[in-house]
Coordinates of C-alpha atoms in Angstrom, one line a residue:
X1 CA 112.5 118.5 104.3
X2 CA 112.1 122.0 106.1
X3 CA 108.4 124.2 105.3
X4 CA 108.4 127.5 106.4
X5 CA 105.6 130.1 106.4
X6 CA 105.2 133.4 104.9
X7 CA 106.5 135.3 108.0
X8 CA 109.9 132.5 107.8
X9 CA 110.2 132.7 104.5
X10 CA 111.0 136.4 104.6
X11 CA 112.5 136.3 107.9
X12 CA 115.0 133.8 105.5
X13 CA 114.8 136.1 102.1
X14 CA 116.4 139.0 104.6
X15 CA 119.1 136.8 106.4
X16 CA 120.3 135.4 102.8
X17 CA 120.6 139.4 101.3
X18 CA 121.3 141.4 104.7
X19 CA 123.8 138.2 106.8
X20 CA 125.0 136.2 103.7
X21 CA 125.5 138.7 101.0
X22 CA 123.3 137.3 98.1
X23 CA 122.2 140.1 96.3
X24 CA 118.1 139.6 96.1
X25 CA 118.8 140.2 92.4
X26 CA 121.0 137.3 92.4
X27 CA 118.3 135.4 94.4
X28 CA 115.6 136.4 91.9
X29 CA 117.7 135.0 88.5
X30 CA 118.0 132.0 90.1
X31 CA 114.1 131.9 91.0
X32 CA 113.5 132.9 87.3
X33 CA 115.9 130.3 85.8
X34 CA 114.7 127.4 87.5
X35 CA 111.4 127.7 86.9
X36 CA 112.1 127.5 82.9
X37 CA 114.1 124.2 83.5
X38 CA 110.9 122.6 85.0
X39 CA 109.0 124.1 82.3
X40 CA 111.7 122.6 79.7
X41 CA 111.6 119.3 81.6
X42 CA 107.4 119.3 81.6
X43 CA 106.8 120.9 78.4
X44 CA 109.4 120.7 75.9
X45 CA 111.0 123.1 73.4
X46 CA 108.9 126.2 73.7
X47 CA 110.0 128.0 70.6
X48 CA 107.2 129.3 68.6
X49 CA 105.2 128.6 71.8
X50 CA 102.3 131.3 73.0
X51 CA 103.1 132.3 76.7
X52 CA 101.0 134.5 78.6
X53 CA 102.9 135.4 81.7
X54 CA 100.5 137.9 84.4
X55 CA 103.0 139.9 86.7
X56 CA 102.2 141.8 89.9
X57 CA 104.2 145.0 90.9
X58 CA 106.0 142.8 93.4
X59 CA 108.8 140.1 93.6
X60 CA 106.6 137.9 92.4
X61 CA 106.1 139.8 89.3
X62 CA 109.9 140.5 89.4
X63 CA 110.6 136.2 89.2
X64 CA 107.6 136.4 85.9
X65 CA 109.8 138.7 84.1
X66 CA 113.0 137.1 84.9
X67 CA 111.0 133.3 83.2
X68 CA 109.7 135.7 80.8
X69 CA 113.3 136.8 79.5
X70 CA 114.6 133.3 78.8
X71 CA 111.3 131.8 77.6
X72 CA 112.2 134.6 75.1
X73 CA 115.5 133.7 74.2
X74 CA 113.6 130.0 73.9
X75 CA 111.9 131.7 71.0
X76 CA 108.8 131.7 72.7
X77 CA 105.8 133.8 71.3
X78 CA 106.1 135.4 74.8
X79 CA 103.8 138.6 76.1
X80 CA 103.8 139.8 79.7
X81 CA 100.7 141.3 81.4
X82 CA 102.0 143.5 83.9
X83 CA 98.9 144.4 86.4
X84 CA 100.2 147.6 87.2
X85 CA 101.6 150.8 85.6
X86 CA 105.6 150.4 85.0
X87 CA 106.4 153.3 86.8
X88 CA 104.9 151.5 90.0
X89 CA 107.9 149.2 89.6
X90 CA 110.9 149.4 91.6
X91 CA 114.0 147.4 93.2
X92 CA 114.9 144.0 91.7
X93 CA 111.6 143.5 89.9
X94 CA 112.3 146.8 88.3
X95 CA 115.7 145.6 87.0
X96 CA 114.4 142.2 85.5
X97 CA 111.6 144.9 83.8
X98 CA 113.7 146.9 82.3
X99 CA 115.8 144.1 81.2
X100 CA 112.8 142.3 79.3
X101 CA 112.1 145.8 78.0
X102 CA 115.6 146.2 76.3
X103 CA 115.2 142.9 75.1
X104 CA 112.4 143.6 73.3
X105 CA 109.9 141.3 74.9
X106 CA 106.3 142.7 74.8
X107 CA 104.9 143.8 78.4
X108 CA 100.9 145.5 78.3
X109 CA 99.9 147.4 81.1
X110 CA 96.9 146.4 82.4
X111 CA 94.7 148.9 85.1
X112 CA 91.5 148.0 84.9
X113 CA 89.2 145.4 84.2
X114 CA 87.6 146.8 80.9
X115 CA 91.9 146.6 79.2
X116 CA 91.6 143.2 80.6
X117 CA 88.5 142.2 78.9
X118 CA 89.7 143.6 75.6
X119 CA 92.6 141.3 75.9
X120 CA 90.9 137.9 76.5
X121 CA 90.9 137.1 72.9
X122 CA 94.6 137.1 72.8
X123 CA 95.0 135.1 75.8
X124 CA 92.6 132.7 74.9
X125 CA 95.1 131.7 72.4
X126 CA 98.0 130.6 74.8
X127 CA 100.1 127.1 75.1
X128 CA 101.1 127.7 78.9
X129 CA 99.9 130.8 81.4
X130 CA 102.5 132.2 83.9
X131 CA 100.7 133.3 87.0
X132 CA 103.3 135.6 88.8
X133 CA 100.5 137.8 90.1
X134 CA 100.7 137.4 93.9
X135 CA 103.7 136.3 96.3
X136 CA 103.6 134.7 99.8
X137 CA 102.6 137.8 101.9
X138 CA 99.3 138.0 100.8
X139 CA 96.9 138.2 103.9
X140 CA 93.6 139.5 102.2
X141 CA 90.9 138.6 100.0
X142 CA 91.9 139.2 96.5
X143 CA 89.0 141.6 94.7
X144 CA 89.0 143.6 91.7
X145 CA 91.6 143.9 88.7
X146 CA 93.6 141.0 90.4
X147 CA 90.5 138.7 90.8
X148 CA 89.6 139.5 87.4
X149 CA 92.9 138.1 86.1
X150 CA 92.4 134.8 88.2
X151 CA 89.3 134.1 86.7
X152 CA 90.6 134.8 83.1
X153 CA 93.9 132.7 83.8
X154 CA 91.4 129.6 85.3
X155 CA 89.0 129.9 82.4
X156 CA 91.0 129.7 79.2
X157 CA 91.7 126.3 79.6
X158 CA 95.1 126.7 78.7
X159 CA 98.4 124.7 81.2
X160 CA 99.1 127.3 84.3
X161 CA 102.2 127.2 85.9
X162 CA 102.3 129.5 89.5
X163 CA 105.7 131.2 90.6
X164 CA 106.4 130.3 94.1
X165 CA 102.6 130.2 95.1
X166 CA 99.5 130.3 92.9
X167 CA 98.0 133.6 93.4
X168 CA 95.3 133.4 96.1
X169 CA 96.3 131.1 97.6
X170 CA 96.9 131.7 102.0
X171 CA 100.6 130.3 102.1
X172 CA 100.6 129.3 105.5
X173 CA 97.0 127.7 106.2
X174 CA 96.5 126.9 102.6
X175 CA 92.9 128.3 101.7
X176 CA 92.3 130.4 99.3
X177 CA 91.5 133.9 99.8
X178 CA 88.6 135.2 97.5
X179 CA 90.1 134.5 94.2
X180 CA 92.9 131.8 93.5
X181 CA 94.7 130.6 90.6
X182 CA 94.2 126.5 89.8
X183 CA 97.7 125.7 89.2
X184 CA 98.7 122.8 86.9
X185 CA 102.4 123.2 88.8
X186 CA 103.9 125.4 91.0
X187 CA 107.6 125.8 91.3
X188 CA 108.4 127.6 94.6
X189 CA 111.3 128.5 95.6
X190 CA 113.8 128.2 99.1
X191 CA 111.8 125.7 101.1
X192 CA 108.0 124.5 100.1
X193 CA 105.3 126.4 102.1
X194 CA 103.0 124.7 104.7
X195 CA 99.9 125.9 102.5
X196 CA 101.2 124.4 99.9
X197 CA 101.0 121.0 101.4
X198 CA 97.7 121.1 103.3
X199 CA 93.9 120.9 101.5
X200 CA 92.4 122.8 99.8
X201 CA 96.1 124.2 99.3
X202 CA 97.2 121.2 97.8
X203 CA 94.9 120.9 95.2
X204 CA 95.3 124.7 93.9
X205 CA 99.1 124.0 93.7
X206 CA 98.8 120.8 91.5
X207 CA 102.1 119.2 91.0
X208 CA 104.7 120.9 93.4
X209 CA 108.5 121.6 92.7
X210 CA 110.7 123.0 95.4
X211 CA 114.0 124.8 93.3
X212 CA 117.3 125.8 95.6
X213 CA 117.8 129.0 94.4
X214 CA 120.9 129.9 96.2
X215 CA 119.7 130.3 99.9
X216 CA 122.7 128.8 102.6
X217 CA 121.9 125.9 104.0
X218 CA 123.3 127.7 107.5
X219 CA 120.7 130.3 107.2
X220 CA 117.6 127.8 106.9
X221 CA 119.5 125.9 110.1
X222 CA 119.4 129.5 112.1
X223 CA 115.5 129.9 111.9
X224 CA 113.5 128.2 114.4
X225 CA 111.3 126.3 114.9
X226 CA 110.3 125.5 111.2
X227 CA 107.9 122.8 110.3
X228 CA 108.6 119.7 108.2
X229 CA 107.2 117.6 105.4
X230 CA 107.2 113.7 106.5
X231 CA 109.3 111.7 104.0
X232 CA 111.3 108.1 104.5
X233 CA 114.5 109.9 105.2
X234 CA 113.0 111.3 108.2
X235 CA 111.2 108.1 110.1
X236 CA 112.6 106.9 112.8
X237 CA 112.5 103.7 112.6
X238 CA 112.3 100.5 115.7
X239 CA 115.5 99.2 116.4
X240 CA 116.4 96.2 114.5
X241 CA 116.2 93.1 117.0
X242 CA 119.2 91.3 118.6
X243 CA 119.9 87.7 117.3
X244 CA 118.9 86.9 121.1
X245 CA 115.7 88.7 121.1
X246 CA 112.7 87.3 122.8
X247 CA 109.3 88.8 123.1
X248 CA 109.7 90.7 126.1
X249 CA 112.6 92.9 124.5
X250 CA 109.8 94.2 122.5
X251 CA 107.9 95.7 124.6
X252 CA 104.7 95.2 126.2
X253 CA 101.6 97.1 125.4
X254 CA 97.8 97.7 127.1
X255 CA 94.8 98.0 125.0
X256 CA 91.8 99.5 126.7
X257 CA 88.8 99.4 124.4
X258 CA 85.8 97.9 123.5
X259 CA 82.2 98.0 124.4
X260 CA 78.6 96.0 122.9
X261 CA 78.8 96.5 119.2
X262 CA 82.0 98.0 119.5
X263 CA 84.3 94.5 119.4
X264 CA 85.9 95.6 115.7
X265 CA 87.8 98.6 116.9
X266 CA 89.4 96.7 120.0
X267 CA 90.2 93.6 117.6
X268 CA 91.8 95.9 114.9
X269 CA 94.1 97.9 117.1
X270 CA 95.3 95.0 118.8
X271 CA 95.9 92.9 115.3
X272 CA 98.2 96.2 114.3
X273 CA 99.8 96.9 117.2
X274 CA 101.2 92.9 116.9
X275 CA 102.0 93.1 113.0
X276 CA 104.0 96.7 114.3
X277 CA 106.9 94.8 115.9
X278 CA 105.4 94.6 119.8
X279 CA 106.1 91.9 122.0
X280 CA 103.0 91.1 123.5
X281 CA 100.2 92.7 122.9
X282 CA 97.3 92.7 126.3
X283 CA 93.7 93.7 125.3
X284 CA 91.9 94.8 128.2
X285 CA 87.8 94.1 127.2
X286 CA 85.1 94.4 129.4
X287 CA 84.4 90.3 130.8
X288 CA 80.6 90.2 129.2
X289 CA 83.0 90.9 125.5
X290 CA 85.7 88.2 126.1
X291 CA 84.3 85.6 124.3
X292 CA 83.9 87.7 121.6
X293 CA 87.0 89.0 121.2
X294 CA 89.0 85.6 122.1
X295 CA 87.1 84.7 118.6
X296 CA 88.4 87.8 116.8
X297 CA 92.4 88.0 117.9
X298 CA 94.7 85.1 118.0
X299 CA 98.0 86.3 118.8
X300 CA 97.1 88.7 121.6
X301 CA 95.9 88.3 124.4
X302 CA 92.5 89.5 126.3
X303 CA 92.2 90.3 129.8
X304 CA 88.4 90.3 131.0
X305 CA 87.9 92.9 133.8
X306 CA 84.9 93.3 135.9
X307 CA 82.2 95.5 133.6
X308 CA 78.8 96.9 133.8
X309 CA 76.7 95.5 131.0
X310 CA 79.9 95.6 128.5
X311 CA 81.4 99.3 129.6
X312 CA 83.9 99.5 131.8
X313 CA 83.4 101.2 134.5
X314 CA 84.2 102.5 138.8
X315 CA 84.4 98.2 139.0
X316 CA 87.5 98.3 136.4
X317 CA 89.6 100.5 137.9
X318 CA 92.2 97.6 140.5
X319 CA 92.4 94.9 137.8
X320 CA 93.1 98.0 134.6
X321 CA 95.5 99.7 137.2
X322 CA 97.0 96.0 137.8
X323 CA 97.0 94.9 134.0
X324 CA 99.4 98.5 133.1
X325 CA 102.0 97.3 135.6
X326 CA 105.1 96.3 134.0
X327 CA 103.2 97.6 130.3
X328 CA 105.8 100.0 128.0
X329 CA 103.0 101.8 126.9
X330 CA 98.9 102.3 126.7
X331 CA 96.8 102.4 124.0
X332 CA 93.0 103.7 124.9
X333 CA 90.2 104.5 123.3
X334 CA 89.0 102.6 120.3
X335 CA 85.0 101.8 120.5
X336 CA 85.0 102.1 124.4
X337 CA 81.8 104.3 124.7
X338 CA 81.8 107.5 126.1
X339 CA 79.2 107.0 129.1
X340 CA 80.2 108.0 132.4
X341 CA 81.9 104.4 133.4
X342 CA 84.4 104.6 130.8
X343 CA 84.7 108.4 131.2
X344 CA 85.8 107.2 134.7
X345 CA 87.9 105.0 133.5
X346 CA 89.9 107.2 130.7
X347 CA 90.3 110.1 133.4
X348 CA 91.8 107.7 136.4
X349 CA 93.9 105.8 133.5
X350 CA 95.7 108.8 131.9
X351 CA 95.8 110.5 135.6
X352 CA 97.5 107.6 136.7
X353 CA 99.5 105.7 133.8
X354 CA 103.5 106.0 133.6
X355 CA 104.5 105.2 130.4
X356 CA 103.6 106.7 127.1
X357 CA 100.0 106.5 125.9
X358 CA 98.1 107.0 122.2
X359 CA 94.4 108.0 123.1
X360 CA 91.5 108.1 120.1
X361 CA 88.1 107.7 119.0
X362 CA 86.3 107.2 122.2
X363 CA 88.7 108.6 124.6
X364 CA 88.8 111.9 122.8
X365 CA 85.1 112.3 123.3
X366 CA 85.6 111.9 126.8
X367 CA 88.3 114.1 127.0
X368 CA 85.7 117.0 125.8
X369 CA 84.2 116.6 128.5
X370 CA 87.3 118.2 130.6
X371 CA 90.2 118.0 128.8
X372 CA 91.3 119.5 131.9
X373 CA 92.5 115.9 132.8
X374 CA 96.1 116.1 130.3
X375 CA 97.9 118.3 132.8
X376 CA 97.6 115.3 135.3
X377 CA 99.1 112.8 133.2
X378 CA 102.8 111.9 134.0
X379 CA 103.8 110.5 131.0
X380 CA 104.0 111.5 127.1
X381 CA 100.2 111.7 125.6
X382 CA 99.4 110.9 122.1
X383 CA 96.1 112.0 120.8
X384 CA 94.7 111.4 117.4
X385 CA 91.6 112.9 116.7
X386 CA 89.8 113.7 113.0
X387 CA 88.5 117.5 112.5
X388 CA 85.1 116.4 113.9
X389 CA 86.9 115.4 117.5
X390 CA 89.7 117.9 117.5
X391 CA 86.4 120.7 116.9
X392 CA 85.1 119.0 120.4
X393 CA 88.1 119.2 122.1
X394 CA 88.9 123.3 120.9
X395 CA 85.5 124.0 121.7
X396 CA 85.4 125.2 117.7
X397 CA 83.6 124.4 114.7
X398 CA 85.0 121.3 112.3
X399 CA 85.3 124.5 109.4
X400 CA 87.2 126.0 112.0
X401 CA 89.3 123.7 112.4
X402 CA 90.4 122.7 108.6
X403 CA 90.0 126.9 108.0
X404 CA 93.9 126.4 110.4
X405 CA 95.0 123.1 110.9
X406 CA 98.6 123.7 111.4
X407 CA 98.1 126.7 114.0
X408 CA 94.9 124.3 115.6
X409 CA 96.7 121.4 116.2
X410 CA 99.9 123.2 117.5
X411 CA 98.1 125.6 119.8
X412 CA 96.6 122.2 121.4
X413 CA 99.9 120.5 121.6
X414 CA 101.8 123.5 123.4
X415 CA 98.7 124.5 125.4
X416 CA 98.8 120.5 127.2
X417 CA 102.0 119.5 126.5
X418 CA 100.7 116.3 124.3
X419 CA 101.7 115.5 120.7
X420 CA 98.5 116.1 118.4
X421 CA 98.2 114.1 115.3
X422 CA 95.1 116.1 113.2
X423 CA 94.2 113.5 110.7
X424 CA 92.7 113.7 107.0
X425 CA 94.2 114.7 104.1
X426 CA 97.6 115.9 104.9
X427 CA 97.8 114.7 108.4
X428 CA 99.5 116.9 110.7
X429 CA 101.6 116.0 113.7
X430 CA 102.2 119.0 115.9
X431 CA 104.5 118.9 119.2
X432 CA 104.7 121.3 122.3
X433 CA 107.5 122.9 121.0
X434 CA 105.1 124.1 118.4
X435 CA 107.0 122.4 115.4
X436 CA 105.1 120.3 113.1
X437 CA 105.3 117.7 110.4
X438 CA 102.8 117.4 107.1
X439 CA 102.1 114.0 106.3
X440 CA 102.7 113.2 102.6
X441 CA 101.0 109.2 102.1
X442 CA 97.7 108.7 102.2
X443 CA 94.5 108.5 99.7
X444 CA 90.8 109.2 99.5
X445 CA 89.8 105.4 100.1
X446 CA 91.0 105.8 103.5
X447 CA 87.8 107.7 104.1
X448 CA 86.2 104.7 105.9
X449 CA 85.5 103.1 109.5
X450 CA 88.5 101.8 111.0
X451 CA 91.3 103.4 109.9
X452 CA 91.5 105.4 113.1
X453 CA 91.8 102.3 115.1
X454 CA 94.5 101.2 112.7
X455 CA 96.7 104.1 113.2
X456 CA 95.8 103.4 117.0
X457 CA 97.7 100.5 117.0
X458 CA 100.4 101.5 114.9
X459 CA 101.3 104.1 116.8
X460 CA 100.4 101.9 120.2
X461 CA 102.7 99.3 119.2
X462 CA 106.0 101.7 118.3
X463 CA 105.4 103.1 122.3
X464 CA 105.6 99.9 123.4
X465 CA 109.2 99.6 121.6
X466 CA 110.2 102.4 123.4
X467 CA 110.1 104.6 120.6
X468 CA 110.3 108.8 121.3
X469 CA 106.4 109.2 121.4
X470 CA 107.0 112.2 118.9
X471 CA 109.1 109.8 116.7
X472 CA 106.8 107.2 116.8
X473 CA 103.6 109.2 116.2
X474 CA 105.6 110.6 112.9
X475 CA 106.4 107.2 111.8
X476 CA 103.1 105.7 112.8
X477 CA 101.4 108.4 110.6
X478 CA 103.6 107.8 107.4
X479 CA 103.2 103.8 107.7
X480 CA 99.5 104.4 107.9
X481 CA 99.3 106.5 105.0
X482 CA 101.9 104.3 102.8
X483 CA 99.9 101.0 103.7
X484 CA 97.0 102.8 102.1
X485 CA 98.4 103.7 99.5
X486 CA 99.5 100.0 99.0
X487 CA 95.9 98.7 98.9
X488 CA 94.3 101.3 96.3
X489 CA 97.8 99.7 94.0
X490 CA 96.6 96.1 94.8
X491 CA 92.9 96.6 95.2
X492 CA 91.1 99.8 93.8
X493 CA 90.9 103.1 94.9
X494 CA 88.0 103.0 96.8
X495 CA 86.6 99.8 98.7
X496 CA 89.2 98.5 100.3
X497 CA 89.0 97.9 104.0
X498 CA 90.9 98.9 107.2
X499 CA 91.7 95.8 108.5
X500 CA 93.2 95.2 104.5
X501 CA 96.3 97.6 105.5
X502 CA 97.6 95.5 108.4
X503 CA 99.3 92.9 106.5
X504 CA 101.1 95.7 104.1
X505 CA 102.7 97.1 107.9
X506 CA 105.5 94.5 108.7
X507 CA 107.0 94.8 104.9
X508 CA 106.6 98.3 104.8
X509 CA 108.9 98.6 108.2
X510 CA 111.6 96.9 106.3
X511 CA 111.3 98.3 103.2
X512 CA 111.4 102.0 105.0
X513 CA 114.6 100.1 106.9
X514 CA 116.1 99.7 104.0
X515 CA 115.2 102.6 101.7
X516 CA 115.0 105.1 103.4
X517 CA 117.4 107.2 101.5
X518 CA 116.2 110.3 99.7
X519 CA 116.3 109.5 95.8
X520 CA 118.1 112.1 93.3
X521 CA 116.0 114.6 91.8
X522 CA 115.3 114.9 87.9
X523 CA 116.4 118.3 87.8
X524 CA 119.2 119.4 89.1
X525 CA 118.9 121.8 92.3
X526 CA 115.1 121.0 91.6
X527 CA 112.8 118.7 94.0
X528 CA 109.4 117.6 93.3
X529 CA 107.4 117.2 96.0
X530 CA 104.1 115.3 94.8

């Protein structure tokens, strides 16, 4: 499923009135409309219901007094707060005023906070509050009158539903500017907003429906490039294998990591990267670590090269350059140290290395030392660092960082010509075209070590099917998630381990295989979203 951004989103609103010839009026019933079926479908009959709804001057006032008009005709107890004096109203949201007005539904001006706190009483008393304060294009903090609402319509207690966006709330980078409504749902409208997807966003927007409300399909497929929200009908998925398969037809990948104390990482990756579908699966360890590690892996194999008290180091390089001959892909990184001989060794790898390579943990702390390094690699890059190592490598702060992950992670990708995967809640995958894909799997109990060395070899093991890196980044990202999600089911919410997801991967590949297929939605023209 497209996202689009404030700046799209009206770039689309223009091209559906101005190149299509929907009247915005047309555009703005529909808005209206489909917001009270997901109210009917969530709340029930409404008749004799209290509804506050708190308009704007805007369109997104405009789409409160068009839900406002048929919650009326519902026989809702229905009153509209309009923030703004009614001869401040113009255009469509003018006509949907006037028409509430001849209807006889009740509108109160409000200008200033002191009307406002007269009214409280009354609107202590509602069923369900209609925020339809503040639209998309908001791009500064919100103060006064307006921030007065917010806090009213967050501290009644009362079910608060948010038209398009909750008011506050930035629509592309998904933080909230001063003020912001705490949405129980938000029904937006066209396409879902990248905000709306990414923390805190996410959680201001509580359950999320997307409605169609009439824009052409050929005039979302005209704006480029738009981002995209990560669901099973978009994975790309390994090929399914020939009846005369053997091991080498699926691909060959090279592990680089480990180091003293560091054994876990190396073993993990390597384990996931075999349960992904790969071949044969070569971890390269530092010789002091083999033992070690030929206790901890089974199926794949270790390849001790020359070290320096466990690291590897200048005395690595011939047998690691030897090892990645006739590899599909490289996997480097996990629990390698980040001391000067494998700082060596990470430069001269992705310098050197020809096929398609993940890099984490380790390897991303040694490329903040120079990231300089990417623009020598001759072969697609993968990097996967959390805020704390993405903050390292864009020489910003980890606030930063969340305060923009989209824009971060896509500057970085363009800027190097690598695909970035920013995880954490709402993982992003950004690409040097500067696209980008939300992830929508995932939980809180993933918050634990490991799990970066997981996605490692998830993503390690689809290169090395000769997967599209981008592709397999995307897919690697979802699976990650999904297993997650798969153990807080089985296990509990929190405690569950990252080496627990690796045996939820090679069902989850089939099951994805199988059905991927997006499902109906419960409302007609209406998706949710989570």
């Amino acid at each position: 499923m497209k996202l689009t951004t404030a700046q799209l989103m009206r770039e689309l609103d223009s091209l559906t009135i101005n190149g299509f010839g929907v009247p915005g009026v047309v555009l703005m019933e529909n808005a209206g409309r489909s917001t009270v079926q997901v109210i009917l479908s969530l709340f029930g009959a409404m008749a004799g219901k209290r509804v506050c709804v708190f308009a704007g001057r805007g369109n997104n006032g405009g789409d409160g007094f068009v839900v406002a008009r048929y919650l009326f005709k519902e026989g809702c107890d229905i009153t509209v707060y309009l923030l703004s004096s009614m001869d401040m109203i113009a255009g469509d949201a003018k006509i949907n005023m006037d028409a509430c007005g001849k209807l006889g539904v009740p509108i109160t001006e409000v200008e200033d906070e002191a009307e406002l706190k007269v009214l409280r009483g009354e609107i202590e008393h509602a069923d369900l509050i209609i925020d339809a304060l503040l639209g998309t294009g908001l791009n500064s903090e919100v103060r006064g009158l307006f921030a007065a609402a917010i806090r009213i319509i967050n501290g009644v207690g009362a079910p608060v539903l948010a038209i398009d966006i909750p008011s506050g709330l930035d629509s592309d980078r998904g933080v909230p500017l001063g003020a912001c409504v705490r949405a129980d749902v938000t029904v937006t409208y066209g396409l879902p907003k990248t905000g709306q997807l990414l923390y805190p966003g996410r959680s201001y927007a509580g359950s999320l429906y997307c409605a169609d409300i009439g824009v052409p399909a050929e005039a979302v497929q005209s704006l480029s490039p738009l981002h995209t929200l990560l669901e099973p009908s978009e994975l790309i998925l390994p090929e399914e294998r020939r009846p005369d398969s053997h091991k080498g037809h699926a691909g060959r990948l090279l592990i680089v990591a480990g180091s003293p104390g560091m054994t876990g990482a190396a073993a993990m990756a390597s384990e996931t990267a075999a349960r992904t579908g790969a071949g044969l699966v070569t971890l390269a360890v530092p010789e002091s670590l083999n033992p070690i590690l030929e206790v901890k892996i089974t199926e794949a194999m270790t390849a001790p090269v020359p070290d320096d008290n466990g690291l590897f180091g200048q005395q690595s390089l011939d047998a690691l350059l030897e090892l990645l001959d006739q590899k599909t892909a490289l996997a480097l990184g996990p629990g390698l140290s980040h001391s000067d001989g494998p700082a060596l060794v990470v430069r001269e790898l992705i310098a050197n290395a020809r096929v398609p390579m993940v890099i984490d943990a380790d390897g991303l702390n040694i490329l903040a030392q120079d990231i300089s390094v990417l623009r020598e690699a001759k072969a697609p890059v993968v990097i996967t660092p959390h805020p704390g190592e993405m903050a390292r490598l864009t020489d910003m702060s980890p606030a930063e960082v969340q305060n923009d992950r989209i824009g971060v992670a896509i500057k970085l990708a363009s800027d190097y010509n690598i695909i970035v995967v920013l995880k954490g809640a709402g993982t992003v995958i950004a690409l040097p075209d500067r696209r980008a894909c939300v992830n929508t799997t995932g939980n809180p109990g993933m918050a634990t070590g490991g799990m970066g060395d997981i996605l490692t070899g998830l993503i390690g093991g689809l290169l090395a099917q000769n997967m599209d890196p981008a592709e397999a980044a995307k897919t690697g990202v979802y699976i990650h998630g999904l297993a997650a999600d798969r153990c807080a089911l089985e296990f509990a919410s929190v405690g569950y381990l990252a080496s627990d997801l690796i045996p939820f991967i090679p069902p989850l590949l089939d099951e994805l295989r199988l059905n991927g297929e997006e499902e109906e939605p419960e409302i007609p023209l209406i998706k949710k979203i989570y």
